[in-house]
Short mmCIF file of C-alpha atoms in Angstrom, two decimals:
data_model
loop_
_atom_site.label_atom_id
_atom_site.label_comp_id
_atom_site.label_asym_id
_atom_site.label_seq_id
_atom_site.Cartn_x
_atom_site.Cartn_y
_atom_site.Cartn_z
CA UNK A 88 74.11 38.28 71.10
CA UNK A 89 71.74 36.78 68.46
CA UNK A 90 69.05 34.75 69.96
CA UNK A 91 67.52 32.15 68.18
CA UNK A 92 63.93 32.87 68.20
CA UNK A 93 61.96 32.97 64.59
CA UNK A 94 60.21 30.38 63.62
CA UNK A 95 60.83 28.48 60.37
CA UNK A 96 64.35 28.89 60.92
CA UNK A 97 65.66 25.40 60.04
CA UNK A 98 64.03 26.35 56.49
CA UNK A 99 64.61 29.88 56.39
CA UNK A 100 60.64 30.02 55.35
CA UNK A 101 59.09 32.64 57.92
CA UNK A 102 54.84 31.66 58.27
CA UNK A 103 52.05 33.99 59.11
CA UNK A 104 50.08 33.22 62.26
CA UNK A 105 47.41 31.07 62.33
CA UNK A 106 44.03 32.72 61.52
CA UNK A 107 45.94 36.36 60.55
CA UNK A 108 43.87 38.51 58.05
CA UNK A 109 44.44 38.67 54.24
CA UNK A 110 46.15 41.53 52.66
CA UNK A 111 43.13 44.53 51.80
CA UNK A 112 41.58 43.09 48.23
CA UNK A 113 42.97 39.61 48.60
CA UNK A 114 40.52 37.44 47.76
CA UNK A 115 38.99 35.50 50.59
CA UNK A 116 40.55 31.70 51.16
CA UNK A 117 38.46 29.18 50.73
CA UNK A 118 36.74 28.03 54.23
CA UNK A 119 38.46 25.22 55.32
CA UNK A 120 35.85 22.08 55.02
CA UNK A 121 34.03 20.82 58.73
CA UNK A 122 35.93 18.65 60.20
CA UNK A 123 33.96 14.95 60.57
CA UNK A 124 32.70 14.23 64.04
CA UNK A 125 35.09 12.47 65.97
CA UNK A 126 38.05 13.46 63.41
CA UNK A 127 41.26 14.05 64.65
CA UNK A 128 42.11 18.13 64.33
CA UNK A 129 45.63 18.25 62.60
CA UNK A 130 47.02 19.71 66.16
CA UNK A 131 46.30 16.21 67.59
CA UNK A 132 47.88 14.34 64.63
CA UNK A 133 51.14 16.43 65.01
CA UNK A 134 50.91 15.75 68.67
CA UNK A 135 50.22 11.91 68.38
CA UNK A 136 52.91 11.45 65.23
CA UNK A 137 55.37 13.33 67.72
CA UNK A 138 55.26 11.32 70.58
CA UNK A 139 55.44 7.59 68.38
CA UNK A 140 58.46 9.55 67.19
CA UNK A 141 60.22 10.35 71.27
CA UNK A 142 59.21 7.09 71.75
CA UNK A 143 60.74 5.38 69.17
CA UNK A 144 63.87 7.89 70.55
CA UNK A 145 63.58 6.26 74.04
CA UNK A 146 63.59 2.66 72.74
CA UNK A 147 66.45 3.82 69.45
CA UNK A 148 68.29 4.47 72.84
CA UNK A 149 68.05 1.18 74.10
CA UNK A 150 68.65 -0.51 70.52
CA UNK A 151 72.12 1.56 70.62
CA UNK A 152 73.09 0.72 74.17
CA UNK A 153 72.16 -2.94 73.57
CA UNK A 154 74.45 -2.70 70.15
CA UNK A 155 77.43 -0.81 72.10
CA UNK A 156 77.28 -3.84 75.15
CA UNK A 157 77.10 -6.39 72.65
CA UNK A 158 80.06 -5.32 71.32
CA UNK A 159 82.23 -4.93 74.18
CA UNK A 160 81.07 -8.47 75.04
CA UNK A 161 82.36 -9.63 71.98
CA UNK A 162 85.59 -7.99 72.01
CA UNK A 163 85.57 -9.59 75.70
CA UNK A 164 85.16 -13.12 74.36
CA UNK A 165 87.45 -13.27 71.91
CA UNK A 166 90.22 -12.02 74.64
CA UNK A 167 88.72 -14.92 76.81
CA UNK A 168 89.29 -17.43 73.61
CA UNK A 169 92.81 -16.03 73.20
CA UNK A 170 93.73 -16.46 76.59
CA UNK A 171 92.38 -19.93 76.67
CA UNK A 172 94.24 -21.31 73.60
CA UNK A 173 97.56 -19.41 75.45
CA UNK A 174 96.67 -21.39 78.82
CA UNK A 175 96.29 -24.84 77.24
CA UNK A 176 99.59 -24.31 74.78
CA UNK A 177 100.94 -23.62 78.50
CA UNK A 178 99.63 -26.93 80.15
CA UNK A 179 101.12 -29.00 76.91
CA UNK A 180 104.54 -27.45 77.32
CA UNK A 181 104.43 -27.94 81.73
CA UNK A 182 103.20 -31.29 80.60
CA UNK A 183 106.30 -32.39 78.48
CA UNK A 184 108.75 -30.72 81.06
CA UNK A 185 106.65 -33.11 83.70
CA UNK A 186 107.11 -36.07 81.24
CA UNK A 187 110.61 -35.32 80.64
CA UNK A 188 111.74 -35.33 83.99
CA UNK A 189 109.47 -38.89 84.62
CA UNK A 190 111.69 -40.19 81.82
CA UNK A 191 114.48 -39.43 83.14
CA UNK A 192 113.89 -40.86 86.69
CA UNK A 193 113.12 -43.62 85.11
CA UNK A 194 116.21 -44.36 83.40
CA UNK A 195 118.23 -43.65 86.45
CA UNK A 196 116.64 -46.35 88.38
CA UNK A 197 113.65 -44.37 90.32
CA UNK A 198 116.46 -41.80 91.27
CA UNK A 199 116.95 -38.72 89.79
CA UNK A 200 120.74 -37.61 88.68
CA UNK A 201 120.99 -35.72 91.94
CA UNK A 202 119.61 -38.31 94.17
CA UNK A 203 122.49 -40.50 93.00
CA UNK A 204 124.73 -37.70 93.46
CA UNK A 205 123.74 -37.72 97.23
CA UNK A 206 124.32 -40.95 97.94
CA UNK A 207 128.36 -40.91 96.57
CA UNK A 208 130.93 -42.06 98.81
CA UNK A 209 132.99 -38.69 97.70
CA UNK A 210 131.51 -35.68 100.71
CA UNK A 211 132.30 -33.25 97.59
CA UNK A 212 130.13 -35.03 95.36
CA UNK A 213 127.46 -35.53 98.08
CA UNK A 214 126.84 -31.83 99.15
CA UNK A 215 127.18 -30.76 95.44
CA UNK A 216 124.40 -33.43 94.39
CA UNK A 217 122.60 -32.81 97.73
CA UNK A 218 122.52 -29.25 96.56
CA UNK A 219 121.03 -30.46 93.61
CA UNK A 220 118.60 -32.63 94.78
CA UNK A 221 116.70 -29.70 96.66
CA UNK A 222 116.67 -28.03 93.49
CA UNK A 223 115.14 -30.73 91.77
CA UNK A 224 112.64 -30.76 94.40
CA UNK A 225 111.96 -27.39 94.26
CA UNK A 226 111.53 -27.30 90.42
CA UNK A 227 109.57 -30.43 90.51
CA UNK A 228 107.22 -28.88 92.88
CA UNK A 229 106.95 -25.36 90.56
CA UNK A 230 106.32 -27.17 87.80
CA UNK A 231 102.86 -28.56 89.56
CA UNK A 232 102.16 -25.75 91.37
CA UNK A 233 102.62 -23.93 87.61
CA UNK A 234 100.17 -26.71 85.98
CA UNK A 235 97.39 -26.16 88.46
CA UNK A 236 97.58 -22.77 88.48
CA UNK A 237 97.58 -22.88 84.69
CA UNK A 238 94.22 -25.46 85.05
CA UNK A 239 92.69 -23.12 87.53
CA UNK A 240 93.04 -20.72 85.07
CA UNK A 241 91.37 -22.22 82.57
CA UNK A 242 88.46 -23.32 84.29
CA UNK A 243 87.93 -19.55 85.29
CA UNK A 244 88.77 -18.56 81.61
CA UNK A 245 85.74 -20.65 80.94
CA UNK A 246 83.43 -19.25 83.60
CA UNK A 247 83.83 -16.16 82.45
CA UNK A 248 83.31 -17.03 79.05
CA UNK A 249 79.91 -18.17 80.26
CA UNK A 250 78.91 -15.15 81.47
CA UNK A 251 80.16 -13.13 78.73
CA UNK A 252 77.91 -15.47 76.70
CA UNK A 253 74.79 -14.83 78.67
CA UNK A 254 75.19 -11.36 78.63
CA UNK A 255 75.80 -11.28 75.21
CA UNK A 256 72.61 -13.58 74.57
CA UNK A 257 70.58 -11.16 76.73
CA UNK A 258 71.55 -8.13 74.70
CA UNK A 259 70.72 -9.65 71.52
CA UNK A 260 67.28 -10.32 72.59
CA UNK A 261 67.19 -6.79 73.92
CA UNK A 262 67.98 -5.34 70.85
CA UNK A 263 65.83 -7.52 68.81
CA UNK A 264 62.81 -6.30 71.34
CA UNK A 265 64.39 -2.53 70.92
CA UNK A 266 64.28 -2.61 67.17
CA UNK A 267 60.77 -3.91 67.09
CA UNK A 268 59.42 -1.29 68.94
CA UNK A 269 61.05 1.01 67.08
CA UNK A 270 60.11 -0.20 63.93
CA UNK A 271 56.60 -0.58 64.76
CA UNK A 272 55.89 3.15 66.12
CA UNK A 273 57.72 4.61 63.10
CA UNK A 274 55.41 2.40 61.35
CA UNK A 275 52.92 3.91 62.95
CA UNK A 276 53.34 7.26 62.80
CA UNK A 277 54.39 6.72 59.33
CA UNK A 278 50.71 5.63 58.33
CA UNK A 279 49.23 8.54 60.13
CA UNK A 280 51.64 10.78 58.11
CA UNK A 281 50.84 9.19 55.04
CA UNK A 282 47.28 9.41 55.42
CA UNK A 283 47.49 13.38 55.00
CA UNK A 284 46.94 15.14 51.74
CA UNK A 285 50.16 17.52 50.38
CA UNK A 286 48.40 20.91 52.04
CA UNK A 287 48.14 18.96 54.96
CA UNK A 288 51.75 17.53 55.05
CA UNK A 289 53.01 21.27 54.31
CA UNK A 290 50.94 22.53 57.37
CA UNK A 291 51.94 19.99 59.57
CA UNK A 292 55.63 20.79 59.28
CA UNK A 293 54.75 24.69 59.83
CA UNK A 294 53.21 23.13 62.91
CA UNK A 295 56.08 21.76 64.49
CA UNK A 296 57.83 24.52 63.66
CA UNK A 297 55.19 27.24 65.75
CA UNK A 298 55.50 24.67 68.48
CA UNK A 299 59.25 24.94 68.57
CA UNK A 300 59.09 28.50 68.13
CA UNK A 301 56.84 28.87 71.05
CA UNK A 302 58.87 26.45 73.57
CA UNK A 303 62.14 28.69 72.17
CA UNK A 304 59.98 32.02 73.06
CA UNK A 305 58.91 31.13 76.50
CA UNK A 306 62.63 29.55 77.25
CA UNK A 307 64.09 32.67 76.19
CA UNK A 308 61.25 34.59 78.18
CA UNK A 309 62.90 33.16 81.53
CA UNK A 310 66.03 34.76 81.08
CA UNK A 311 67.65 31.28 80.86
CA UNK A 312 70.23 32.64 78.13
CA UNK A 313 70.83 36.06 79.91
CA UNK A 314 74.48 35.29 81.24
CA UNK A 315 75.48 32.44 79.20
CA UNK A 316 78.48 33.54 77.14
CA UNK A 317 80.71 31.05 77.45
CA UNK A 318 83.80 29.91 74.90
CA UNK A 319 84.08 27.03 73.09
CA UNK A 320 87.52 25.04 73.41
CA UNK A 321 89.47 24.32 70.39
CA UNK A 322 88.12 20.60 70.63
CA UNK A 323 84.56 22.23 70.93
CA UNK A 324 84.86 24.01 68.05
CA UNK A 325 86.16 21.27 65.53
CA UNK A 326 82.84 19.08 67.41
CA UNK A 327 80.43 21.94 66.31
CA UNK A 328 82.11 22.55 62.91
CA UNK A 329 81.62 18.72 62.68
CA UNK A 330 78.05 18.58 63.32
CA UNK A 331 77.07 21.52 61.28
CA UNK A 332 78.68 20.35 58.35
CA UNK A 333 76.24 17.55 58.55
CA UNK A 334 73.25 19.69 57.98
CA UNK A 335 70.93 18.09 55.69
CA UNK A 336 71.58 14.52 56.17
CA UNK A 337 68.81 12.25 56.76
CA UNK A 338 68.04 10.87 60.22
CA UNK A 339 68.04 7.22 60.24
CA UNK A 340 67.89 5.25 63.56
CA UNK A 341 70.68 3.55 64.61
CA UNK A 342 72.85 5.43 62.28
CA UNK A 343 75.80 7.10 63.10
CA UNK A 344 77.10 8.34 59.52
CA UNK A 345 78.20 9.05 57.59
CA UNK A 346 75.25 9.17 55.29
CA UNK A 347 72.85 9.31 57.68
CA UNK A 348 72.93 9.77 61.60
CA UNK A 349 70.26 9.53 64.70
CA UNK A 350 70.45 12.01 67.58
CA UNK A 351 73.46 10.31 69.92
CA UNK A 352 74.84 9.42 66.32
CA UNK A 353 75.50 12.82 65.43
CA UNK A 354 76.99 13.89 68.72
CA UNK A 355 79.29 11.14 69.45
CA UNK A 356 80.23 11.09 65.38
CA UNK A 357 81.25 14.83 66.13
CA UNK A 358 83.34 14.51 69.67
CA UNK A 359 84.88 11.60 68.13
CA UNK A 360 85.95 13.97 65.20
CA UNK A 361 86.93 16.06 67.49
CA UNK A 362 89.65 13.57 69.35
CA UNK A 363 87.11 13.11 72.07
CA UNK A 364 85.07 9.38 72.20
CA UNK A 365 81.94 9.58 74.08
CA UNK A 366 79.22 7.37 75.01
CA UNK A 367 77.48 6.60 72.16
CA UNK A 368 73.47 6.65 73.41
CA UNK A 369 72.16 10.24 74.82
CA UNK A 370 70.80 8.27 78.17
CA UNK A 371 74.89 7.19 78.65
CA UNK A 372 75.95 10.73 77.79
CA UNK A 373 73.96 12.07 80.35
CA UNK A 374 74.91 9.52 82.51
CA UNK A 375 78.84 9.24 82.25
CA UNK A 376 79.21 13.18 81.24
CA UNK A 377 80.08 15.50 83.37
CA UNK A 378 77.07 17.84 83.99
CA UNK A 379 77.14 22.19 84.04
CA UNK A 380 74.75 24.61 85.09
CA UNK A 381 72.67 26.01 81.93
CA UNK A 382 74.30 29.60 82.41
CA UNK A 383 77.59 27.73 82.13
CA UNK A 384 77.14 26.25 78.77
CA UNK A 385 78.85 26.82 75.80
CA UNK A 386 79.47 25.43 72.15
CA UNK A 387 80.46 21.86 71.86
CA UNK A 388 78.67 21.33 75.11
CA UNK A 389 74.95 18.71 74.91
CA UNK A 390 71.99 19.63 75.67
CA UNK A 391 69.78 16.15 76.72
CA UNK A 392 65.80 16.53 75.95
CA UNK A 393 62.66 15.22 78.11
CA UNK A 394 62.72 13.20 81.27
CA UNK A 395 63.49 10.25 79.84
CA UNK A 396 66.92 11.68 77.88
CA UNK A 397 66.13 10.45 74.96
CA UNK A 398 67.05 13.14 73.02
CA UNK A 399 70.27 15.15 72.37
CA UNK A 400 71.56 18.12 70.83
CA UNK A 401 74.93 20.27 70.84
CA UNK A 402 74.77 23.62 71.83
CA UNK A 403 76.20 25.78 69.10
CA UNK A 404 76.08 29.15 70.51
CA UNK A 405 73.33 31.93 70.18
CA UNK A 406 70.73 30.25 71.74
CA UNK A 407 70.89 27.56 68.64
CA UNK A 408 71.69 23.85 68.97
CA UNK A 409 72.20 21.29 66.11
CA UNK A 410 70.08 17.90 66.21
CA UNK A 411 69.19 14.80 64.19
CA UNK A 412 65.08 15.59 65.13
CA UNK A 413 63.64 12.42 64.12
CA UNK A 414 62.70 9.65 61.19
CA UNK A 415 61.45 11.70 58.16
CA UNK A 416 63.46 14.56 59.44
CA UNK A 417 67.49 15.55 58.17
CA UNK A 418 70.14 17.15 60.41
CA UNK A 419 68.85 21.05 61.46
CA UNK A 420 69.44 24.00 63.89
CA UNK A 421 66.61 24.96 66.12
CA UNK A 422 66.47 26.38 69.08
CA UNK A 423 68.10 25.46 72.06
CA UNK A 424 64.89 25.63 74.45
CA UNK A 425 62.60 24.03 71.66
CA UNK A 426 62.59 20.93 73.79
CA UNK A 427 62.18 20.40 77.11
CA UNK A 428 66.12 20.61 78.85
CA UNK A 429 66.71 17.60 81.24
CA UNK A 430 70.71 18.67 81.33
CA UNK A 431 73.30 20.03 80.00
CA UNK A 432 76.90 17.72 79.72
CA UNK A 433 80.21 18.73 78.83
CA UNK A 434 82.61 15.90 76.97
CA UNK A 435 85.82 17.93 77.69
CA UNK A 436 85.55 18.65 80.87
#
C-alpha cells in the first residue's frame, strides 16, 4: 500500500532540506542577512500565523453551529405561527357553533328543541326528545371542553414561541461574537503574512509543508497505518469522489460550496452528495458520529484534528486525507497524521 509520506505533496514540488549542501561548483548562496535582535525567526511566524488560523477554526465552528441552530429555530417558529393561525381559525369556527346554538335557545323560549321535546304529553315523543336532550348536553359540553382546549393551546403555542425567540436571539448574538473573532484573527494573521517579502512567502509555505511531512513521518513511524485496509462503501466512495473533485477550491469560512468551502463544509457538502446528511460543524460530527478505532478506518470515513475538534478531514485511503486547511489555503490532500488525530467517525455506520 502507498503511504503518504513526501513532503510537498499537495504541490507535487519536492524541497531540499534545510541547510543541505550545494551541488560541487554551484556557486555559494548568498548568506542570509542577521536577523534584528528581538526579530521573530520565520519558524515562529509560521507557528504564530498557524495557530490565529486553528483558532479562527475553533470559533468558524461555533459561527456554523450558531448558523445551523438558528435555523432550526426558525423553521421552528414559523411551524409555531402556522399552528397558531390554525388554532385561532379553530376558536372562530367553535365560537359560531357556540353562538349558533345560543340563538337557537333563544328562539325556543330558553329551551332547546329537545328540551321541549321532553316535556310532550306524547311518552314517544318524550323519550325520543329526552334522548335528544342528553345529546345536546353532551355536544354542548364538547364544544367547551373543545374551545378551552383550543385556548390552552394557544397560550402554549405562544410560550413556546417565546422561547424559540430567545434562543434564536441568543444565537444571533453568538454568531455575531463568532464571526468577530474570526474575522479579527484572520485579520491578524493576515497582516503578519503580508508583512513578508515573496522569498519569504515561498519559504513559509515549504515550511508548513516540512512540518506536515514530519507529523506524517513520525505518525507513520508508530505503525498506526500497519493493519488498516479497510473498504470503502459505495456511499463512501461517491463522498470521496465528491471531495476530491473539489481540489483547488478556495477555503472560505463559513462556506460550504460550491465555490468555496471551510473544513466541516467540505465534508458534510460531500456525505450529503453522497445521500448521507451529516452534522454540519466538525465539533457536531464528532459528537453525533459514530466513532471507530484508527486501524478500522477506511475511505469516506473523518478524521477530527486537535483537542478542541476543530478541524476535519476525510480519509481517502493510503494514508492520505482530503481537507479545506485554512483561509489563504484551497482544497488539498495531505497526510492523514499531519495533524494531531482526536478521532476518527464514520457517517454510514
Amino acid at each position: 500500500m502507498a503511504i503518504l509520506t513526501a513532503p510537498g505533496l499537495a504541490t507535487g514540488i519536492a524541497h531540499a532540506a534545510p541547510g543541505a549542501p550545494a551541488a560541487p561548483g554551484a556557486p555559494a548562496a548568498p548568506a542570509a542577512p542577521a536577523p534584528e535582535p528581538g526579530a521573530k525567526s520565520l519558524e515562529q511566524v509560521r507557528k504564530e500565523i498557524e495557530d490565529l488560523y486553528r483558532q479562527a477554526g475553533a470559533a468558524t465552528d461555533a459561527y456554523n453551529l450558531a448558523e445551523a441552530e438558528t435555523k432550526a429555530q426558525s423553521e421552528k417558529i414559523v411551524e409555531i405561527a402556522k399552528l397558531i393561525v390554525a388554532g385561532q381559525e379553530r376558536i372562530t369556527a367553535l365560537k359560531s357553533r357556540a353562538g349558533a346554538a345560543a340563538r337557537a335557545q333563544y328562539r325556543s323560549g330558553g329551551l332547546p328543541a329537545g328540551a321541549q321535546l321532553a316535556l310532550s304529553e306524547d311518552p314517544g315523543r318524550f323519550l325520543d326528545g329526552a334522548g335528544r336532550l342528553r345529546q345536546g348536553e353532551k355536544a354542548a359540553s364538547d364544544l367547551l371542553t373543545e374551545l378551552d382546549r383550543t385556548q390552552n393551546d394557544l397560550k402554549r403555542y405562544a410560550q413556546d414561541a417565546s422561547a424559540h425567540w430567545a434562543t434564536l436571539e441568543a444565537n444571533r448574538v453568538k454568531q455575531e461574537d463568532a464571526k468577530k473573532q474570526i474575522e479579527q484573527k484572520i485579520k491578524t494573521a493576515e497582516e503578519l503574512e503580508n508583512k513578508l517579502e515573496a522569498e519569504e512567502k515561498a519559504r513559509l509555505i515549504q515550511l508548513e509543508q516540512e512540518a506536515q511531512y514530519k507529523a506524517q513521518t513520525a505518525w507513520l513511524s508508530t505503525g498506526a497505518m500497519k493493519d488498516v485496509n479497510g473498504t470503502a462503501t459505495a456511499a463512501g466512495k461517491r463522498a470521496v469522489q465528491y471531495a476530491t473533485a473539489q481540489i483547488g477550491k478556495p477555503y472560505v469560512w463559513g462556506a460550504a460550496g460550491p465555490g468555496a468551502f471551510d473544513c466541516s463544509g467540505l465534508t458534510s457538502q460531500a456525505w450529503l452528495a453522497a445521500g448521507r446528511p451529516i452534522p454540519r460543524t466538525s465539533q457536531e460530527q464528532l459528537r453525533l458520529l459514530p466513532k471507530v478505532a484508527l486501524k478500522d478506518m477506511r475511505p469516506g470515513d473523518l478524521i477530527i484534528y486537535f483537542d478542541d475538534a476543530s478541524h476535519v478531514g476525510m480519509y481517502v485511503g493510503d494514508g492520505a486525507m482530503v481537507h479545506a486547511p485554512r483561509p489563504g489555503r484551497n482544497v488539498t490532500m495531505a497526510g492523514a497524521g499531519s495533524m494531531p488525530i482526536k478521532a476518527v467517525v464514520r457517517p454510514d455506520a
